[in-house]
Amino acid sequence: MDAWTSPNHRMFVAFVVHFVQEGMPMSFPLDMVEVPKSHTGDELAKVFAKVLEENGMSEKGGKGTEVEGADIHKLADGLLEEESVMQDTIAGDDDKIQDNDDDGLVDDVSALTEDKRKNLLATIKPVKMALMKLRCLAFKIIHLTTIVLPAWKETLETLGLEVHLMLHDVATHWNSSGNMVDFTINYQEGIEVLTQKKNLGLREFELSDEEWAVLRELCEVLKILKDTTLYFSCASPNLATVIPAMDHIDKEFTMYALDASSYSPPIRAALEMAKKTLNRYYARTDESHLYHIAMDTNSLIFGRRSG
């Protein structure tokens, strides 16, 4: 018998029969089944009993069954030991996940004075902490396949939510941070229930009311960038239509940054820095001949329509 987790995080166990026939050792696969919950000794024993029953071997009994039961629990202990090592590895990687912010873009934060930089980082800390918690939680759900993943699936089923792996952001995947935040908002109830289970050791990733509010605001802001980028990626846009879209983003960011009644200080501070970065790239269009040609064409087109 062998148990493993497939690359798509589904747990399986395979049973192989070994025997001697006319002095020759023989072996053939008996069955391979998916383990519904986790690779614990009790779960593997249930699966093993079911396989024996389905193959007409449930009447075997005797000492052989006791030995096989001990082997099952030994296998499960080995799998749980591997899981424990994985937990230690993940715990050591938490800081790496938190500090992985190098995306190769212009860093306007480093251009600030030391005092302004400290004030900014202190203001946006709730945003960074919320994202760090989501990254670590998603990492544990995906990789702790015999402890956290089964608990996550069971939680979603109990709440009547569609079972999905939690989305996580990847530096090389476009908009993965936005997708992670959007997923989190939609699965807030499941995440809250999971992180409150003391036996899973996930309480440190429990989000506060302030962090949930910040994530909802962030989701709304990031949606503008996602929708605009998807529009840029389709076949119809050209430079004459892209520039007005960039103007729209700038106006929206300005409005959000000034709206103290709807957006919290962390989001408004982050938007101010986003505007600076956007304007840095936007200013380069003044050096582009294509930009001036496109804008002149754009003015002629819309001027004729309005006339």
GROMACS .gro file of C-alpha atoms in nm:
model
  307
    1MET     CA    1   0.000   0.000   0.000
    2ASP     CA    2   0.124   0.348  -0.084
    3ALA     CA    3  -0.034   0.689  -0.025
    4TRP     CA    4   0.051   1.023  -0.185
    5THR     CA    5  -0.085   1.362  -0.285
    6SER     CA    6  -0.113   1.447  -0.655
    7PRO     CA    7   0.008   1.782  -0.798
    8ASN     CA    8  -0.351   1.909  -0.795
    9HIS     CA    9  -0.366   1.847  -0.417
   10ARG     CA   10  -0.590   1.540  -0.423
   11MET     CA   11  -0.502   1.254  -0.186
   12PHE     CA   12  -0.483   0.895  -0.311
   13VAL     CA   13  -0.390   0.552  -0.180
   14ALA     CA   14  -0.299   0.251  -0.394
   15PHE     CA   15  -0.318  -0.115  -0.291
   16VAL     CA   16  -0.096  -0.381  -0.448
   17VAL     CA   17  -0.137  -0.757  -0.387
   18HIS     CA   18   0.177  -0.971  -0.349
   19PHE     CA   19   0.164  -1.352  -0.342
   20VAL     CA   20   0.351  -1.664  -0.450
   21GLN     CA   21   0.208  -1.890  -0.721
   22GLU     CA   22   0.384  -2.217  -0.806
   23GLY     CA   23   0.700  -2.089  -0.648
   24MET     CA   24   0.697  -1.762  -0.842
   25PRO     CA   25   0.645  -1.424  -0.670
   26MET     CA   26   0.350  -1.241  -0.821
   27SER     CA   27   0.208  -0.893  -0.772
   28PHE     CA   28  -0.066  -0.685  -0.929
   29PRO     CA   29  -0.249  -0.362  -0.841
   30LEU     CA   30  -0.571  -0.424  -0.652
   31ASP     CA   31  -0.716  -0.074  -0.647
   32MET     CA   32  -0.637   0.296  -0.635
   33VAL     CA   33  -0.885   0.523  -0.459
   34GLU     CA   34  -0.908   0.883  -0.348
   35VAL     CA   35  -0.892   0.947   0.026
   36PRO     CA   36  -1.188   1.173   0.104
   37LYS     CA   37  -1.034   1.361   0.397
   38SER     CA   38  -0.670   1.307   0.494
   39HIS     CA   39  -0.391   1.050   0.521
   40THR     CA   40  -0.453   0.973   0.889
   41GLY     CA   41  -0.443   0.616   1.019
   42ASP     CA   42  -0.818   0.603   1.078
   43GLU     CA   43  -0.903   0.737   0.732
   44LEU     CA   44  -0.664   0.497   0.558
   45ALA     CA   45  -0.807   0.208   0.761
   46LYS     CA   46  -1.160   0.299   0.648
   47VAL     CA   47  -1.050   0.313   0.285
   48PHE     CA   48  -0.866  -0.019   0.321
   49ALA     CA   49  -1.173  -0.188   0.471
   50LYS     CA   50  -1.389  -0.055   0.188
   51VAL     CA   51  -1.146  -0.186  -0.077
   52LEU     CA   52  -1.143  -0.531   0.087
   53GLU     CA   53  -1.523  -0.537   0.096
   54GLU     CA   54  -1.557  -0.430  -0.268
   55ASN     CA   55  -1.313  -0.704  -0.374
   56GLY     CA   56  -1.478  -0.979  -0.166
   57MET     CA   57  -1.191  -1.000   0.080
   58SER     CA   58  -1.356  -0.858   0.392
   59GLU     CA   59  -1.390  -1.204   0.554
   60LYS     CA   60  -1.013  -1.252   0.575
   61GLY     CA   61  -0.978  -1.147   0.942
   62GLY     CA   62  -0.720  -1.301   1.174
   63LYS     CA   63  -0.372  -1.181   1.264
   64GLY     CA   64  -0.305  -1.072   0.910
   65THR     CA   65  -0.561  -0.798   0.940
   66GLU     CA   66  -0.408  -0.678   1.266
   67VAL     CA   67  -0.064  -0.660   1.107
   68GLU     CA   68  -0.202  -0.473   0.807
   69GLY     CA   69  -0.381  -0.233   1.041
   70ALA     CA   70  -0.053  -0.160   1.216
   71ASP     CA   71   0.115  -0.107   0.878
   72ILE     CA   72  -0.157   0.140   0.781
   73HIS     CA   73  -0.104   0.346   1.094
   74LYS     CA   74   0.273   0.330   1.043
   75LEU     CA   75   0.230   0.467   0.691
   76ALA     CA   76  -0.001   0.741   0.820
   77ASP     CA   77   0.250   0.836   1.090
   78GLY     CA   78   0.516   0.872   0.822
   79LEU     CA   79   0.292   1.097   0.616
   80LEU     CA   80   0.208   1.312   0.918
   81GLU     CA   81   0.577   1.338   1.000
   82GLU     CA   82   0.638   1.470   0.648
   83GLU     CA   83   0.352   1.713   0.703
   84SER     CA   84   0.515   1.833   1.026
   85VAL     CA   85   0.840   1.896   0.840
   86MET     CA   86   0.644   2.089   0.577
   87GLN     CA   87   0.485   2.300   0.852
   88ASP     CA   88   0.829   2.388   0.990
   89THR     CA   89   0.948   2.476   0.640
   90ILE     CA   90   0.647   2.698   0.580
   91ALA     CA   91   0.695   2.869   0.915
   92GLY     CA   92   1.052   2.946   0.814
   93ASP     CA   93   0.934   3.077   0.478
   94ASP     CA   94   0.676   3.319   0.622
   95ASP     CA   95   0.927   3.603   0.634
   96LYS     CA   96   1.025   3.536   0.273
   97ILE     CA   97   0.661   3.553   0.170
   98GLN     CA   98   0.618   3.878   0.360
   99ASP     CA   99   0.922   4.045   0.209
  100ASN     CA  100   0.871   3.932  -0.150
  101ASP     CA  101   0.774   4.275  -0.287
  102ASP     CA  102   1.039   4.311  -0.556
  103ASP     CA  103   0.844   4.339  -0.880
  104GLY     CA  104   1.098   4.536  -1.083
  105LEU     CA  105   0.883   4.849  -1.107
  106VAL     CA  106   0.973   5.206  -1.020
  107ASP     CA  107   0.989   5.243  -0.641
  108ASP     CA  108   0.872   5.591  -0.547
  109VAL     CA  109   0.878   5.501  -0.177
  110SER     CA  110   1.258   5.489  -0.174
  111ALA     CA  111   1.266   5.842  -0.317
  112LEU     CA  112   1.090   5.982  -0.010
  113THR     CA  113   1.272   6.137   0.283
  114GLU     CA  114   1.330   5.908   0.579
  115ASP     CA  115   1.055   6.070   0.789
  116LYS     CA  116   0.800   6.061   0.506
  117ARG     CA  117   0.889   5.702   0.427
  118LYS     CA  118   0.841   5.597   0.790
  119ASN     CA  119   0.506   5.776   0.807
  120LEU     CA  120   0.391   5.616   0.482
  121LEU     CA  121   0.492   5.264   0.588
  122ALA     CA  122   0.319   5.309   0.923
  123THR     CA  123   0.002   5.429   0.749
  124ILE     CA  124  -0.018   5.147   0.495
  125LYS     CA  125   0.083   4.876   0.745
  126PRO     CA  126  -0.275   4.738   0.773
  127VAL     CA  127  -0.276   4.675   0.396
  128LYS     CA  128   0.060   4.498   0.398
  129MET     CA  129  -0.030   4.293   0.706
  130ALA     CA  130  -0.361   4.183   0.556
  131LEU     CA  131  -0.194   4.074   0.231
  132MET     CA  132   0.083   3.894   0.420
  133LYS     CA  133  -0.173   3.699   0.621
  134LEU     CA  134  -0.359   3.599   0.304
  135ARG     CA  135  -0.038   3.481   0.135
  136CYS     CA  136   0.062   3.267   0.432
  137LEU     CA  137  -0.288   3.126   0.477
  138ALA     CA  138  -0.319   3.035   0.109
  139PHE     CA  139   0.026   2.875   0.118
  140LYS     CA  140  -0.071   2.657   0.414
  141ILE     CA  141  -0.407   2.556   0.265
  142ILE     CA  142  -0.241   2.450  -0.060
  143HIS     CA  143   0.062   2.269   0.084
  144LEU     CA  144  -0.059   2.117   0.413
  145THR     CA  145  -0.265   1.857   0.233
  146THR     CA  146  -0.327   1.618   0.524
  147ILE     CA  147  -0.423   1.879   0.786
  148VAL     CA  148  -0.532   2.221   0.666
  149LEU     CA  149  -0.659   2.138   0.315
  150PRO     CA  150  -0.915   1.878   0.435
  151ALA     CA  151  -1.032   2.121   0.706
  152TRP     CA  152  -1.071   2.394   0.442
  153LYS     CA  153  -1.280   2.172   0.214
  154GLU     CA  154  -1.494   2.052   0.505
  155THR     CA  155  -1.551   2.411   0.619
  156LEU     CA  156  -1.668   2.521   0.274
  157GLU     CA  157  -1.899   2.221   0.240
  158THR     CA  158  -2.051   2.290   0.583
  159LEU     CA  159  -2.113   2.653   0.488
  160GLY     CA  160  -2.262   2.556   0.151
  161LEU     CA  161  -1.985   2.730  -0.044
  162GLU     CA  162  -1.838   2.595  -0.365
  163VAL     CA  163  -1.515   2.413  -0.284
  164HIS     CA  164  -1.209   2.581  -0.434
  165LEU     CA  165  -0.846   2.609  -0.336
  166MET     CA  166  -0.772   2.954  -0.200
  167LEU     CA  167  -0.615   3.170  -0.469
  168HIS     CA  168  -0.269   3.306  -0.392
  169ASP     CA  169  -0.061   3.571  -0.559
  170VAL     CA  170   0.246   3.489  -0.767
  171ALA     CA  171   0.501   3.752  -0.866
  172THR     CA  172   0.502   3.637  -1.230
  173HIS     CA  173   0.121   3.604  -1.264
  174TRP     CA  174  -0.062   3.918  -1.376
  175ASN     CA  175  -0.327   4.044  -1.133
  176SER     CA  176  -0.281   3.745  -0.901
  177SER     CA  177  -0.285   3.977  -0.598
  178GLY     CA  178  -0.614   4.128  -0.713
  179ASN     CA  179  -0.761   3.783  -0.775
  180MET     CA  180  -0.647   3.669  -0.430
  181VAL     CA  181  -0.815   3.967  -0.262
  182ASP     CA  182  -1.134   3.921  -0.466
  183PHE     CA  183  -1.145   3.550  -0.374
  184THR     CA  184  -1.091   3.637  -0.008
  185ILE     CA  185  -1.384   3.878  -0.001
  186ASN     CA  186  -1.614   3.618  -0.159
  187TYR     CA  187  -1.498   3.348   0.084
  188GLN     CA  188  -1.478   3.564   0.397
  189GLU     CA  189  -1.708   3.339   0.599
  190GLY     CA  190  -1.504   3.028   0.522
  191ILE     CA  191  -1.173   3.198   0.598
  192GLU     CA  192  -1.301   3.331   0.930
  193VAL     CA  193  -1.426   2.987   1.039
  194LEU     CA  194  -1.102   2.815   0.933
  195THR     CA  195  -0.868   3.058   1.110
  196GLN     CA  196  -1.072   3.034   1.431
  197LYS     CA  197  -1.010   2.658   1.463
  198LYS     CA  198  -0.747   2.636   1.737
  199ASN     CA  199  -0.628   2.286   1.643
  200LEU     CA  200  -0.507   2.407   1.302
  201GLY     CA  201  -0.269   2.672   1.438
  202LEU     CA  202  -0.397   2.943   1.203
  203ARG     CA  203  -0.507   3.204   1.458
  204GLU     CA  204  -0.213   3.429   1.370
  205PHE     CA  205  -0.363   3.469   1.021
  206GLU     CA  206  -0.706   3.573   1.148
  207LEU     CA  207  -0.805   3.908   0.995
  208SER     CA  208  -0.931   4.194   1.209
  209ASP     CA  209  -1.240   4.399   1.121
  210GLU     CA  210  -1.009   4.682   1.009
  211GLU     CA  211  -0.816   4.448   0.779
  212TRP     CA  212  -1.138   4.313   0.625
  213ALA     CA  213  -1.255   4.669   0.559
  214VAL     CA  214  -0.920   4.757   0.401
  215LEU     CA  215  -0.934   4.449   0.176
  216ARG     CA  216  -1.282   4.541   0.052
  217GLU     CA  217  -1.160   4.891  -0.037
  218LEU     CA  218  -0.849   4.748  -0.202
  219CYS     CA  219  -1.061   4.507  -0.407
  220GLU     CA  220  -1.265   4.798  -0.542
  221VAL     CA  221  -0.955   4.997  -0.635
  222LEU     CA  222  -0.777   4.704  -0.801
  223LYS     CA  223  -1.086   4.625  -1.009
  224ILE     CA  224  -1.037   4.951  -1.200
  225LEU     CA  225  -0.685   4.847  -1.296
  226LYS     CA  226  -0.797   4.496  -1.391
  227ASP     CA  227  -1.085   4.617  -1.610
  228THR     CA  228  -0.862   4.874  -1.781
  229THR     CA  229  -0.584   4.624  -1.845
  230LEU     CA  230  -0.828   4.372  -1.991
  231TYR     CA  231  -0.957   4.646  -2.219
  232PHE     CA  232  -0.601   4.728  -2.326
  233SER     CA  233  -0.542   4.360  -2.402
  234CYS     CA  234  -0.832   4.317  -2.644
  235ALA     CA  235  -0.805   4.374  -3.017
  236SER     CA  236  -0.990   4.706  -3.047
  237PRO     CA  237  -0.789   4.960  -2.840
  238ASN     CA  238  -0.533   5.186  -3.002
  239LEU     CA  239  -0.318   5.464  -2.862
  240ALA     CA  240  -0.589   5.723  -2.918
  241THR     CA  241  -0.825   5.534  -2.685
  242VAL     CA  242  -0.566   5.411  -2.435
  243ILE     CA  243  -0.457   5.761  -2.330
  244PRO     CA  244  -0.810   5.871  -2.224
  245ALA     CA  245  -0.839   5.547  -2.028
  246MET     CA  246  -0.522   5.637  -1.839
  247ASP     CA  247  -0.671   5.979  -1.771
  248HIS     CA  248  -0.977   5.805  -1.629
  249ILE     CA  249  -0.763   5.598  -1.390
  250ASP     CA  250  -0.584   5.911  -1.271
  251LYS     CA  251  -0.915   6.090  -1.206
  252GLU     CA  252  -1.058   5.790  -1.020
  253PHE     CA  253  -0.747   5.756  -0.804
  254THR     CA  254  -0.757   6.128  -0.724
  255MET     CA  255  -1.123   6.106  -0.626
  256TYR     CA  256  -1.064   5.800  -0.405
  257ALA     CA  257  -0.758   5.954  -0.239
  258LEU     CA  258  -0.962   6.261  -0.139
  259ASP     CA  259  -1.271   6.067  -0.026
  260ALA     CA  260  -1.205   6.031   0.347
  261SER     CA  261  -1.563   5.921   0.413
  262SER     CA  262  -1.542   5.611   0.191
  263TYR     CA  263  -1.175   5.510   0.203
  264SER     CA  264  -0.948   5.452   0.500
  265PRO     CA  265  -0.610   5.626   0.550
  266PRO     CA  266  -0.407   5.317   0.441
  267ILE     CA  267  -0.587   5.296   0.105
  268ARG     CA  268  -0.575   5.672   0.047
  269ALA     CA  269  -0.201   5.680   0.126
  270ALA     CA  270  -0.140   5.388  -0.112
  271LEU     CA  271  -0.341   5.564  -0.382
  272GLU     CA  272  -0.128   5.877  -0.348
  273MET     CA  273   0.184   5.670  -0.414
  274ALA     CA  274   0.011   5.490  -0.701
  275LYS     CA  275  -0.072   5.826  -0.858
  276LYS     CA  276   0.292   5.933  -0.833
  277THR     CA  277   0.408   5.615  -1.004
  278LEU     CA  278   0.138   5.644  -1.272
  279ASN     CA  279   0.228   6.007  -1.338
  280ARG     CA  280   0.596   5.918  -1.365
  281TYR     CA  281   0.521   5.688  -1.659
  282TYR     CA  282   0.248   5.913  -1.793
  283ALA     CA  283   0.493   6.205  -1.814
  284ARG     CA  284   0.705   6.008  -2.060
  285THR     CA  285   0.426   6.036  -2.318
  286ASP     CA  286   0.523   6.401  -2.373
  287GLU     CA  287   0.842   6.271  -2.536
  288SER     CA  288   0.651   6.045  -2.776
  289HIS     CA  289   0.566   6.166  -3.127
  290LEU     CA  290   0.307   5.887  -3.157
  291TYR     CA  291   0.132   6.022  -2.848
  292HIS     CA  292   0.090   6.369  -2.999
  293ILE     CA  293  -0.028   6.225  -3.332
  294ALA     CA  294  -0.275   5.997  -3.155
  295MET     CA  295  -0.413   6.274  -2.936
  296ASP     CA  296  -0.451   6.508  -3.234
  297THR     CA  297  -0.638   6.231  -3.417
  298ASN     CA  298  -0.848   6.167  -3.108
  299SER     CA  299  -0.944   6.535  -3.086
  300LEU     CA  300  -1.044   6.543  -3.452
  301ILE     CA  301  -1.259   6.229  -3.416
  302PHE     CA  302  -1.444   6.340  -3.104
  303GLY     CA  303  -1.459   6.699  -3.225
  304ARG     CA  304  -1.645   6.591  -3.538
  305ARG     CA  305  -1.882   6.371  -3.335
  306SER     CA  306  -1.969   6.652  -3.097
  307GLY     CA  307  -2.016   6.894  -3.386
   0.00000   0.00000   0.00000
